[in-house]
Short mmCIF file of C-alpha atoms in Angstrom, two decimals:
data_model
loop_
_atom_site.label_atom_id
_atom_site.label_comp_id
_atom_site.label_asym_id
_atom_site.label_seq_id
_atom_site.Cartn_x
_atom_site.Cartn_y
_atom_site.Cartn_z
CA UNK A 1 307.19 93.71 2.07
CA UNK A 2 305.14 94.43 4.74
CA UNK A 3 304.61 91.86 8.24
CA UNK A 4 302.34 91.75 11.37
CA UNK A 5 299.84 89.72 13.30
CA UNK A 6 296.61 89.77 13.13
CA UNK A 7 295.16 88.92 17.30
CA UNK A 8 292.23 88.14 18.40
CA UNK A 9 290.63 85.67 21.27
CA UNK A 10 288.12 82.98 19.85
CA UNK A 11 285.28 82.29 22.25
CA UNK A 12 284.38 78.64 21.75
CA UNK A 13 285.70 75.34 20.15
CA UNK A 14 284.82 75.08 16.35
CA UNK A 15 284.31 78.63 15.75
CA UNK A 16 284.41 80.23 12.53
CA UNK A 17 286.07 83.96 13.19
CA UNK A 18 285.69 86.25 10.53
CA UNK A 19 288.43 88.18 9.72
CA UNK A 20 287.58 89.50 6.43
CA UNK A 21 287.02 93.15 7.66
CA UNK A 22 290.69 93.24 9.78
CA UNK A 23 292.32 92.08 6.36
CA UNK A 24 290.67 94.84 4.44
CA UNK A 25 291.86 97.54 6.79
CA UNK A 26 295.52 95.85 6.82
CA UNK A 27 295.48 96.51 3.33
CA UNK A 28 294.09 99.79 2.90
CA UNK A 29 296.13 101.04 5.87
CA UNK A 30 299.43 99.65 4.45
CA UNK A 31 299.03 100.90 0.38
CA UNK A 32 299.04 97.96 -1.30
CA UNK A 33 297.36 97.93 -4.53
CA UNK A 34 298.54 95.21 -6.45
CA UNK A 35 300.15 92.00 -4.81
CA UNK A 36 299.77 89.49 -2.48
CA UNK A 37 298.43 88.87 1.43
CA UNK A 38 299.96 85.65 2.44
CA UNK A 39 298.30 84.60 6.16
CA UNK A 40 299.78 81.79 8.22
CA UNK A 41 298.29 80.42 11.46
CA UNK A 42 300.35 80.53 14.47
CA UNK A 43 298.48 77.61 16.53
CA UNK A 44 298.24 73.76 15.49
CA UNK A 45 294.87 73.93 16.73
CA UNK A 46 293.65 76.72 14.25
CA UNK A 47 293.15 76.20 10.97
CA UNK A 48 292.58 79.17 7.86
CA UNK A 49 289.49 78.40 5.29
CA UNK A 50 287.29 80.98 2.85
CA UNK A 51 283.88 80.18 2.47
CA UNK A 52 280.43 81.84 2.74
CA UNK A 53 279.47 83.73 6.01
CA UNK A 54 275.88 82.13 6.31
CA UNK A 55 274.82 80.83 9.90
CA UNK A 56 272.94 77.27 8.84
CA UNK A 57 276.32 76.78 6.43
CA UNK A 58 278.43 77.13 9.30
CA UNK A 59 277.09 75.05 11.35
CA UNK A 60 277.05 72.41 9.02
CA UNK A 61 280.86 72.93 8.67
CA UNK A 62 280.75 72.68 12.34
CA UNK A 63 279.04 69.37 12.17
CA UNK A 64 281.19 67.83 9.53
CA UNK A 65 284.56 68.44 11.54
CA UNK A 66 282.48 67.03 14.21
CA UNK A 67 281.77 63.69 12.45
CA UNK A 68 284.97 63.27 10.57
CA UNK A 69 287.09 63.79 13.34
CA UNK A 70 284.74 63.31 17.12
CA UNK A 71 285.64 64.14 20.54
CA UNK A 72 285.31 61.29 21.93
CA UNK A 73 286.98 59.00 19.35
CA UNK A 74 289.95 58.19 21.64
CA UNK A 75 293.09 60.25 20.57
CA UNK A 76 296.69 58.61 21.67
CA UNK A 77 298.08 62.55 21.68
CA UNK A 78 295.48 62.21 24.75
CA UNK A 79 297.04 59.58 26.61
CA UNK A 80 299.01 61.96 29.11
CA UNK A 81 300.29 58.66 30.91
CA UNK A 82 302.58 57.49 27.74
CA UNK A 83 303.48 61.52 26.61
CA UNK A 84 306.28 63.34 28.83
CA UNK A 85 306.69 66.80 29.84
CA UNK A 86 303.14 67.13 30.00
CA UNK A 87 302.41 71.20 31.43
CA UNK A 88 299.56 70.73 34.29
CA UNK A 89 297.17 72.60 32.35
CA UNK A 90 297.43 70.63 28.89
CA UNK A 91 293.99 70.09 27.28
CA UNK A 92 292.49 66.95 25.61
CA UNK A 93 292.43 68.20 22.26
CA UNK A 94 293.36 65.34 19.97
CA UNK A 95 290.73 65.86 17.87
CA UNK A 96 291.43 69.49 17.19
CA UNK A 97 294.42 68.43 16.12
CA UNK A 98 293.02 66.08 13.83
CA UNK A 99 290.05 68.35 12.66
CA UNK A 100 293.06 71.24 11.44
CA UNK A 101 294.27 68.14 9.29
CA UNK A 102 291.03 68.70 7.39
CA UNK A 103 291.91 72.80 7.25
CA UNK A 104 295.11 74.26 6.01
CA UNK A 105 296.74 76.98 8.14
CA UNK A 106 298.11 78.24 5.20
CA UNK A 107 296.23 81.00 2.83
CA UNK A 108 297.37 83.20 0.12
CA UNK A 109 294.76 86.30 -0.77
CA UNK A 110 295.54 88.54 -4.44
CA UNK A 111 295.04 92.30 -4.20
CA UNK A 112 294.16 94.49 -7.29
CA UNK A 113 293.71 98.26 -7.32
CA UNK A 114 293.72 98.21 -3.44
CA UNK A 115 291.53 95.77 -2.93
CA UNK A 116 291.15 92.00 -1.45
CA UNK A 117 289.67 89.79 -4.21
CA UNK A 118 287.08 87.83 -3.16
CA UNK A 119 283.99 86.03 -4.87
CA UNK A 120 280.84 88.01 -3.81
CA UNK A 121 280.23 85.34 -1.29
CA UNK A 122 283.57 84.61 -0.33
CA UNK A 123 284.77 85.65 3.51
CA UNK A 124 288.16 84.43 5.09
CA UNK A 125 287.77 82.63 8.48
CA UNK A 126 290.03 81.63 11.29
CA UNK A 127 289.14 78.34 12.27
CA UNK A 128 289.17 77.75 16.43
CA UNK A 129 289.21 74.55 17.43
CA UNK A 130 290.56 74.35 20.90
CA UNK A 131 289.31 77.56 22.35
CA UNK A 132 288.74 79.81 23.39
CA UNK A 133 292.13 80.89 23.37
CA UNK A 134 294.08 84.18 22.81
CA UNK A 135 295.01 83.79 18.42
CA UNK A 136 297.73 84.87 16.49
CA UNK A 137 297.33 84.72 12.28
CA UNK A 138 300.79 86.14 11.37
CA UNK A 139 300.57 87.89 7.66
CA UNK A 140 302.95 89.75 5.00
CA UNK A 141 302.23 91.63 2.06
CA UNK A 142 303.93 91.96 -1.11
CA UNK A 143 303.28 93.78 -4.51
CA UNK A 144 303.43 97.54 -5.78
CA UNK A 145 302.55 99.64 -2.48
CA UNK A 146 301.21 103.28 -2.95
CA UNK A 147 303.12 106.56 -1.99
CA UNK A 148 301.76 107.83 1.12
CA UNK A 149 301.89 111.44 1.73
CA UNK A 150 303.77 112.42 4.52
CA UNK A 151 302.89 111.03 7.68
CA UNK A 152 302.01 113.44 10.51
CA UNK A 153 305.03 114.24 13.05
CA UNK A 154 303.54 111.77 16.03
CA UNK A 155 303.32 108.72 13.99
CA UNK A 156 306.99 109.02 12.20
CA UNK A 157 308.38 109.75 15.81
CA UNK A 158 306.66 106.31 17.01
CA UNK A 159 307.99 104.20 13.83
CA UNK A 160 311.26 105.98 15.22
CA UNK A 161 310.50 104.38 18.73
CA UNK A 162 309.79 101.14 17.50
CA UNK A 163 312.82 100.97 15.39
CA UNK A 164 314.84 101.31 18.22
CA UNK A 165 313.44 99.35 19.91
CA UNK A 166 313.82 96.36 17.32
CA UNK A 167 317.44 97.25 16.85
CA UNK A 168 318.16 96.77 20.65
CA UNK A 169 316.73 93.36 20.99
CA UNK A 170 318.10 92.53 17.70
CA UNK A 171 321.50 92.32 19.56
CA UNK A 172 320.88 90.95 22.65
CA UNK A 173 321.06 87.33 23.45
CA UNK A 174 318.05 85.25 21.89
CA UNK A 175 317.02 83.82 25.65
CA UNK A 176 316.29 87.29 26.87
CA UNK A 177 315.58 89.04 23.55
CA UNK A 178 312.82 86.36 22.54
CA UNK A 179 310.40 86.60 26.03
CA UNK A 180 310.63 90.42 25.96
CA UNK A 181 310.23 90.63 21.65
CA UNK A 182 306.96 88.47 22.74
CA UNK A 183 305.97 90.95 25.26
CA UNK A 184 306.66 94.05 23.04
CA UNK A 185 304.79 92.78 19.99
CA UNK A 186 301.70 91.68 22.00
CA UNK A 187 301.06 96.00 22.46
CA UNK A 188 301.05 98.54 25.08
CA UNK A 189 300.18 101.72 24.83
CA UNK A 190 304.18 103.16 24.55
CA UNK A 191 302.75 106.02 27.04
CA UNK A 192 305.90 106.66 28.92
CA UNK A 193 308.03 106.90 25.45
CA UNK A 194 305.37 109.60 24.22
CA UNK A 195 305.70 111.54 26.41
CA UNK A 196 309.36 111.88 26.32
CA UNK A 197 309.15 112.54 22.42
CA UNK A 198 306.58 115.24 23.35
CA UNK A 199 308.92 116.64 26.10
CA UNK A 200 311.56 116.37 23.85
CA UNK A 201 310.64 118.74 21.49
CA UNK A 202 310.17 121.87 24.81
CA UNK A 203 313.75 123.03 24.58
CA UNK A 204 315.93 124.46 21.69
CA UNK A 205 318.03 121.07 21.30
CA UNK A 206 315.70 118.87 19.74
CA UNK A 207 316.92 115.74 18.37
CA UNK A 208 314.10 113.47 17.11
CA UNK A 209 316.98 110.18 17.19
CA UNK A 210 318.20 111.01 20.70
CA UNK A 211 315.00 111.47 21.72
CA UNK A 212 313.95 108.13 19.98
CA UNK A 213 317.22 106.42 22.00
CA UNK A 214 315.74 107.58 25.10
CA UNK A 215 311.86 106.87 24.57
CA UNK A 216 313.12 103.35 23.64
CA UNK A 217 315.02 102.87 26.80
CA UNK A 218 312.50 103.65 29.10
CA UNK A 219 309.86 101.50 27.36
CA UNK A 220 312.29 98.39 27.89
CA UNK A 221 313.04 99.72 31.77
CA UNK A 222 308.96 99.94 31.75
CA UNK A 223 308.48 96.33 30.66
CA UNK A 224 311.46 95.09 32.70
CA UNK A 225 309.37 96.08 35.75
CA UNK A 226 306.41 94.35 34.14
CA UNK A 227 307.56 91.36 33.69
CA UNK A 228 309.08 90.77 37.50
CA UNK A 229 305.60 92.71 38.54
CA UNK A 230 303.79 89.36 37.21
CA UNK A 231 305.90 87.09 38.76
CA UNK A 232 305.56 88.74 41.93
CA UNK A 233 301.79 88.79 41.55
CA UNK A 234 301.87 84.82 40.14
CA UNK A 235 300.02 86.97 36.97
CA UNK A 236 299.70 84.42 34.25
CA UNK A 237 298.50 86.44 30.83
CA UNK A 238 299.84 90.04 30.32
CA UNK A 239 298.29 91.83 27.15
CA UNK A 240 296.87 88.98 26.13
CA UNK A 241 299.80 86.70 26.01
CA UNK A 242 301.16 84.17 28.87
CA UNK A 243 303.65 86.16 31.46
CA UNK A 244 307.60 85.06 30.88
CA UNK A 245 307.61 83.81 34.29
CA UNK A 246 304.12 81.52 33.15
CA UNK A 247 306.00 80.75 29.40
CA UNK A 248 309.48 80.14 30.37
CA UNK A 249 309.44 79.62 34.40
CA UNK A 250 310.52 82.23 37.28
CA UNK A 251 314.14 81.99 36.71
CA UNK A 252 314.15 83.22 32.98
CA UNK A 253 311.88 86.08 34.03
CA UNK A 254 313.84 87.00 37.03
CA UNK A 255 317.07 87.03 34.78
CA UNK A 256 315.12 89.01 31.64
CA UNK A 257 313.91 91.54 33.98
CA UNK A 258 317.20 92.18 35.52
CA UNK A 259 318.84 92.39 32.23
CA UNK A 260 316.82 95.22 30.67
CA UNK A 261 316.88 96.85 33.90
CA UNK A 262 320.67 96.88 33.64
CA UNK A 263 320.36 97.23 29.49
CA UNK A 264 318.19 100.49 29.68
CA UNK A 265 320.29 102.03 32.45
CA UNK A 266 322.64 101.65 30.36
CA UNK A 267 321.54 103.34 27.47
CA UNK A 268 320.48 106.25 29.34
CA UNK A 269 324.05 106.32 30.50
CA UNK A 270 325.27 106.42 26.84
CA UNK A 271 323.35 109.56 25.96
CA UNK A 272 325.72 111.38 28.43
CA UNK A 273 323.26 113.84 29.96
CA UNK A 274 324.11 113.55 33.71
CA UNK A 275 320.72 114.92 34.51
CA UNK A 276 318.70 112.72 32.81
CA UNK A 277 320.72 109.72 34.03
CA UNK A 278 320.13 110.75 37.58
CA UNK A 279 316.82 111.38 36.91
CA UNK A 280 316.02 107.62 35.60
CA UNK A 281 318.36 106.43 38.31
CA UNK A 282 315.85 107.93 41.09
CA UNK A 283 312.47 106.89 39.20
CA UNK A 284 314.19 103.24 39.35
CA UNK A 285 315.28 103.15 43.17
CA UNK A 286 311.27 104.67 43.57
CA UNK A 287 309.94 102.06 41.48
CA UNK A 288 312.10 99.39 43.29
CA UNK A 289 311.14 100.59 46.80
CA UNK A 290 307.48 101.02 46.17
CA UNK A 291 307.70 96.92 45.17
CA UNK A 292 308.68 96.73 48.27
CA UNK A 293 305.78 98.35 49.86
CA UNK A 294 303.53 96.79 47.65
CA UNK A 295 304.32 93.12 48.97
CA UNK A 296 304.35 94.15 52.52
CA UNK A 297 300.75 96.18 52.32
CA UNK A 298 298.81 92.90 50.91
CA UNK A 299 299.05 91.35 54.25
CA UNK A 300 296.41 94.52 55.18
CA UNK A 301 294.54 94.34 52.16
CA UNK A 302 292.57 95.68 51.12
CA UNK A 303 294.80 98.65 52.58
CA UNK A 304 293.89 102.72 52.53
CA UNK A 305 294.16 105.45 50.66
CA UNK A 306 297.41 107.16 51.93
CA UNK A 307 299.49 103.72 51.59
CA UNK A 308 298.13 103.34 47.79
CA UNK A 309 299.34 106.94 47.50
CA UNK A 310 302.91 105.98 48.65
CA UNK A 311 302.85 102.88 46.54
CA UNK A 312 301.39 104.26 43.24
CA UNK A 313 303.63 107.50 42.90
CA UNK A 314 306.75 104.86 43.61
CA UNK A 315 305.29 101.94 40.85
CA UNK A 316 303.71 104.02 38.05
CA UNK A 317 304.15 107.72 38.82
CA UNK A 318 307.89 107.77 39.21
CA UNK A 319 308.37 106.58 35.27
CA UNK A 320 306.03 109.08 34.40
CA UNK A 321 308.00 112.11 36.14
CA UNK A 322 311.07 111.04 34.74
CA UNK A 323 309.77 110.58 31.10
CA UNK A 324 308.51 114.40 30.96
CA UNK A 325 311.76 115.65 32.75
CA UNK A 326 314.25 113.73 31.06
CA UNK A 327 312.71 114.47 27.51
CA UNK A 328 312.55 117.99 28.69
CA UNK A 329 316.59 117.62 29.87
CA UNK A 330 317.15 115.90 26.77
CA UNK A 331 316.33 119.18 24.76
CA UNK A 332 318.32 121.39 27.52
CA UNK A 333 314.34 123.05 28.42
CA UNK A 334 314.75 125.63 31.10
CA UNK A 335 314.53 124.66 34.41
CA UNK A 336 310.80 125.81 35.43
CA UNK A 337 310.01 123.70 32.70
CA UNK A 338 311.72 120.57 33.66
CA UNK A 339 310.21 120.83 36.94
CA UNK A 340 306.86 122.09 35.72
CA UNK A 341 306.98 118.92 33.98
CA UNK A 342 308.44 116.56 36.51
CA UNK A 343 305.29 117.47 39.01
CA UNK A 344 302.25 116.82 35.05
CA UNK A 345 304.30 113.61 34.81
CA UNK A 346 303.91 112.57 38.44
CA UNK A 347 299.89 113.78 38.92
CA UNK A 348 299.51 112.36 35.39
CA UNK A 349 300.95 108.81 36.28
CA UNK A 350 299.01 108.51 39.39
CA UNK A 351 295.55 109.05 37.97
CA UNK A 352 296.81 106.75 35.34
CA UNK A 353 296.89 104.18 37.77
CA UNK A 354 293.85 104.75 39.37
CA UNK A 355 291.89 104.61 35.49
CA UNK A 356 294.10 101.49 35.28
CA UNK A 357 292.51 99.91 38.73
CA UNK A 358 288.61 101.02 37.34
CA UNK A 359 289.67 99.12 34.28
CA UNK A 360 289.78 96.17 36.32
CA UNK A 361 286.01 96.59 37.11
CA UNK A 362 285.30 97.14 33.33
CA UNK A 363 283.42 93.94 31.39
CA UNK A 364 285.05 96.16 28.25
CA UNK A 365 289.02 95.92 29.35
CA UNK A 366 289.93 92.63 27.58
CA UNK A 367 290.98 90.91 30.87
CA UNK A 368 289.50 88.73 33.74
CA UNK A 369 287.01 90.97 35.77
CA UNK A 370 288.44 90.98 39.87
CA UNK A 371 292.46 89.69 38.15
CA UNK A 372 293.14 92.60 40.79
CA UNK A 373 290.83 91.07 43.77
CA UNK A 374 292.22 87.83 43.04
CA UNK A 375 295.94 89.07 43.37
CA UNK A 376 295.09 91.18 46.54
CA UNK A 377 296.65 94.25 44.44
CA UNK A 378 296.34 97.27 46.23
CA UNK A 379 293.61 98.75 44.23
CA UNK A 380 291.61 102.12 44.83
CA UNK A 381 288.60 101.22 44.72
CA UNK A 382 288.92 98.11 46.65
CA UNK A 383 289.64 100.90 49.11
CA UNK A 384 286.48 103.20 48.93
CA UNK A 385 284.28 100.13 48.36
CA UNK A 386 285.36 98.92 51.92
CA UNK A 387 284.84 102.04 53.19
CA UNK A 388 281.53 102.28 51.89
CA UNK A 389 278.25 102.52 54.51
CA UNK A 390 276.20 100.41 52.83
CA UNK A 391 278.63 97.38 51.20
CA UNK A 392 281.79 98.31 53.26
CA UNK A 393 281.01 95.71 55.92
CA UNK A 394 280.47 93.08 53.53
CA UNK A 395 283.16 93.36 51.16
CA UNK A 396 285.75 93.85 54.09
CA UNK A 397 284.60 90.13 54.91
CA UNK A 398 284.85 88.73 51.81
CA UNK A 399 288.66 90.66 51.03
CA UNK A 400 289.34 88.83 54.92
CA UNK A 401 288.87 85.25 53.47
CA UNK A 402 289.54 82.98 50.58
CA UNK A 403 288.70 84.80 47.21
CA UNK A 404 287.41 81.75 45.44
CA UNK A 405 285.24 82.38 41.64
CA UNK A 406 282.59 83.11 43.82
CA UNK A 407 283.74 85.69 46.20
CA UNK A 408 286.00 87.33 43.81
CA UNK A 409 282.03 87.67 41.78
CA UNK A 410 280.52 88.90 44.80
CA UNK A 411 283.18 91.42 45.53
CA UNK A 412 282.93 92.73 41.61
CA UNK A 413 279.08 93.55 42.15
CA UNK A 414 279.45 94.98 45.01
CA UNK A 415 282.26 97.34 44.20
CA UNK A 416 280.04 98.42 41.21
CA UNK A 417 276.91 98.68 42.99
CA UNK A 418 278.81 101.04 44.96
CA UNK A 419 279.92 104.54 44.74
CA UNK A 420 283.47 103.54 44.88
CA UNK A 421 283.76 103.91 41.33
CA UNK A 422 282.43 107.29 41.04
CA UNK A 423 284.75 108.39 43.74
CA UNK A 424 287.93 107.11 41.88
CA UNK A 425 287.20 109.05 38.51
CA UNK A 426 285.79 112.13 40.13
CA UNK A 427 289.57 111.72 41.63
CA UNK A 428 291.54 110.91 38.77
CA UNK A 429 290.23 113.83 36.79
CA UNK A 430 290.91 115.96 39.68
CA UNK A 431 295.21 114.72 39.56
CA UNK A 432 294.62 115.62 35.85
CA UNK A 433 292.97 119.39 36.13
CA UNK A 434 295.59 119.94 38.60
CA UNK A 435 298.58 118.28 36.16
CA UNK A 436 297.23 120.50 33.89
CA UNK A 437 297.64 123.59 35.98
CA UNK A 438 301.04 122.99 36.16
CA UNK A 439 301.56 123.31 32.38
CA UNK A 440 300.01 126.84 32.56
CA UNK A 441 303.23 128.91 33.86
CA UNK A 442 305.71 127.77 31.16
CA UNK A 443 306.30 128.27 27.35
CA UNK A 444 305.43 124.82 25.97
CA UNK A 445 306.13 125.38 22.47
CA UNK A 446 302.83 124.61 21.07
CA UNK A 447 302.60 121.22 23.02
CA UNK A 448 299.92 122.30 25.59
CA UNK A 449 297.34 121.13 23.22
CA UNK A 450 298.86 117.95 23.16
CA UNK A 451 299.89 117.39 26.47
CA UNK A 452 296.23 118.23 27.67
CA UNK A 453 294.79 115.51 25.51
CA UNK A 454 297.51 112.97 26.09
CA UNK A 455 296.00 113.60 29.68
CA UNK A 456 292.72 113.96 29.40
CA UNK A 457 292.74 109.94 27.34
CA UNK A 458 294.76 108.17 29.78
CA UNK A 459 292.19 108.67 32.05
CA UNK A 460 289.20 108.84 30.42
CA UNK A 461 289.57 104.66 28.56
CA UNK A 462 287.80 101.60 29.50
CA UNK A 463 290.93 99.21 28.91
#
């Protein structure tokens, strides 16, 4: 059997999302050919139906829900004064409620000779009736699967990754475990672990399971810091999903964070490499520090370029360095290597960050244009915007005051109006030619190719 979640974010209340195409690839990609897809939705407020795909059709679904169960009908589940523990932010949305009554969130789909059956008309919807909202459709497939041929080196050393990863918060304590599971399954790119599998493999000791051990630790150390970053910041979604300090309150995130800090370090302890322990232990007292910094530079937002410097090669750059020189130590890589490495990791991780503060100005990145404006985040080009001739004045102003929906707007068009965001990319690819240049001097193993593209795509992405 085969699980996952299928994610997406609906748009608008009653909407019909078609997710026909998604289940297709789920089952080509996984080798079913004869069996079962069995879909279940995650939300109260969104239902599962198959139907036609026809505009006028679905609108008249639309208008039946509508009239069966109406917005306005007066819903007791409404009356916040009689219902406890009510969150701030709960919606009136009785009669979505009611209207998934009329739905199922249940669906069970046959596959034969690869292949979803479905009528010629037939398409399988997810049914939003609340939103829009960030969706979850979990779904597990069972049946005769097809032998895959043998899968290429980078995606059995991720599976590896991920395994690991499970097993860890498999043993841990369900009140920790179950906030960071959440945050692990809602994505990331699992940079950091790449590129100490990739680094791994330099020297003539390599162990694809210790390296696997290691890559997993410093992807929980990695979300550890995430997950106090957004309470610091007051950040309430994170890859799509509500923060643990938004979920489960600052206390629980406080006390997850600090327990995969002290998990990880742990682990890295266990794999008895002195060198890669201190190495980890330094990128942690840099990452801690640079927080530090971080905080105290908002109160001159929107700060300048040397100060971002200091803060980004502590916050992002510092995990990078020690992923490529700890993989590297890992695999006992001579040390012109390691520290050839060290120096692509740290170049690498700061023009990561500055492709990561252009996403922020990208209507493409799957997040709230300005989330960076609005949290006064020390942000490049926030930077070269207010030092621009012709905008710098204004946006200065509006960074000075109260960054309501409208100034935060304002300071968006602006920025991109701008050559600000030229400047930053011209710069990031500049870190990465000269990351690059520091892979030139030592025997790689065959890896340059791959370290050149793995650094040439983190900066080069619109999300």
């Amino acid at each position: 059997m085969i699980s996952g979640r299928l994610r997406f974010e609906s748009s608008h209340a009653t909407e019909f999302v078609d997710i026909t195409k998604r289940l297709r690839e789920a089952v080509q990609e996984s080798g079913l050919m004869t069996g079962r897809v069995h879909l279940q939705s995650l939300h109260t407020t969104l239902g599962l139906a198959i139907n036609e795909n026809e505009p006028l059709l679905l609108r008249d679904f639309q208008t039946l829900l509508e009239r069966l169960a109406p917005g306005d009908a007066g819903y007791e589940h409404d009356d916040f004064e009689r219902r406890i523990e009510i969150s701030v932010d709960e919606p009136v949305n009785g009669h979505a409620h009611c209207r998934q009554l009329l739905l199922t969130g249940f669906a069970t789909l046959l596959v034969e000779e690869g292949k979803l059956v479905l009528g010629r008309w037939q398409s399988v919807f997810a049914v939003e009736l609340d939103g829009p909202r960030h969706r979850e459709v979990a779904m597990q497939m069972d049946g005769d699967f097809a032998i895959k041929a043998a899968e290429p080196d980078a995606s059995r050393e991720a599976r590896l990754v991920e395994a690991e990863l499970m097993r860890q918060l498999m043993v841990d304590p369900d009140p920790v475990a179950a906030p960071m599971r959440r945050l692990m399954e809602a994505g990331g790119k699992r940079l950091r672990p790449k590129l100490v599998q990739l680094t791994s493999q330099i020297g003539p000791r390599h162990d694809p399971l210790r390296a696997a051990e290691l890559a997993a630790a410093v992807e929980l150390l990695h979300n550890a810091t995430l997950i106090h970053d957004d309470y610091v910041d007051e950040s309430t979604y994170r890859r799509g999903r509500p923060t643990v300090a938004a979920a489960e309150g600052a206390e629980r995130a406080i006390a997850v964070g600090d327990y995969y800090f002290a998990k990880a370090t742990r682990l890295i302890a266990e794999i008895g490499i002195s060198g890669v322990t201190s190495t980890m232990a330094q990128a942690i007292e840099a990452i801690c520090a640079s927080q530090i910094d971080d905080v105290a530079l908002r109160g001159a937002f929107p700060g300048d370029h040397e100060s971002y410097l200091r803060v980004v090669r502590g916050k992002t750059a510092a995990l990078f360095a020690a992923s490529c020189a700890s993989g590297a130590l890992l695999s006992d890589a001579p040390a012109e290597a390691v520290e050839a490495l060290r120096r692509y990791g740290d170049l690498l991780g700061t023009a990561f960050q500055m492709a990561d503060d252009m996403v922020d100005f990208s209507p493409s990145s799957g997040k709230p244009m300005g989330l960076d404006i609005r949290q006064r985040v020390l942000s490049l080009p926030l930077i070269y915007a207010a030092e621009d001739r012709e905008v710098g004045t204004e946006v200065r102003q509006l960074l000075s005051g109260t960054l309501g929906d409208k100034e935060v707007g304002r300071v968006v068009e602006l920025v991109t109006s701008s050559e600000a965001l030229r400047r930053v990319g011209d710069e990031a690819r500049g870190l990465v030619d000269a990351a690059l240049r520091e892979l030139e001097s030592v025997e790689l193993d065959g890896l340059r190719p791959t370290l050149v593209s793995l650094a040439r795509s983190a900066v080069d992405r619109d999300s």
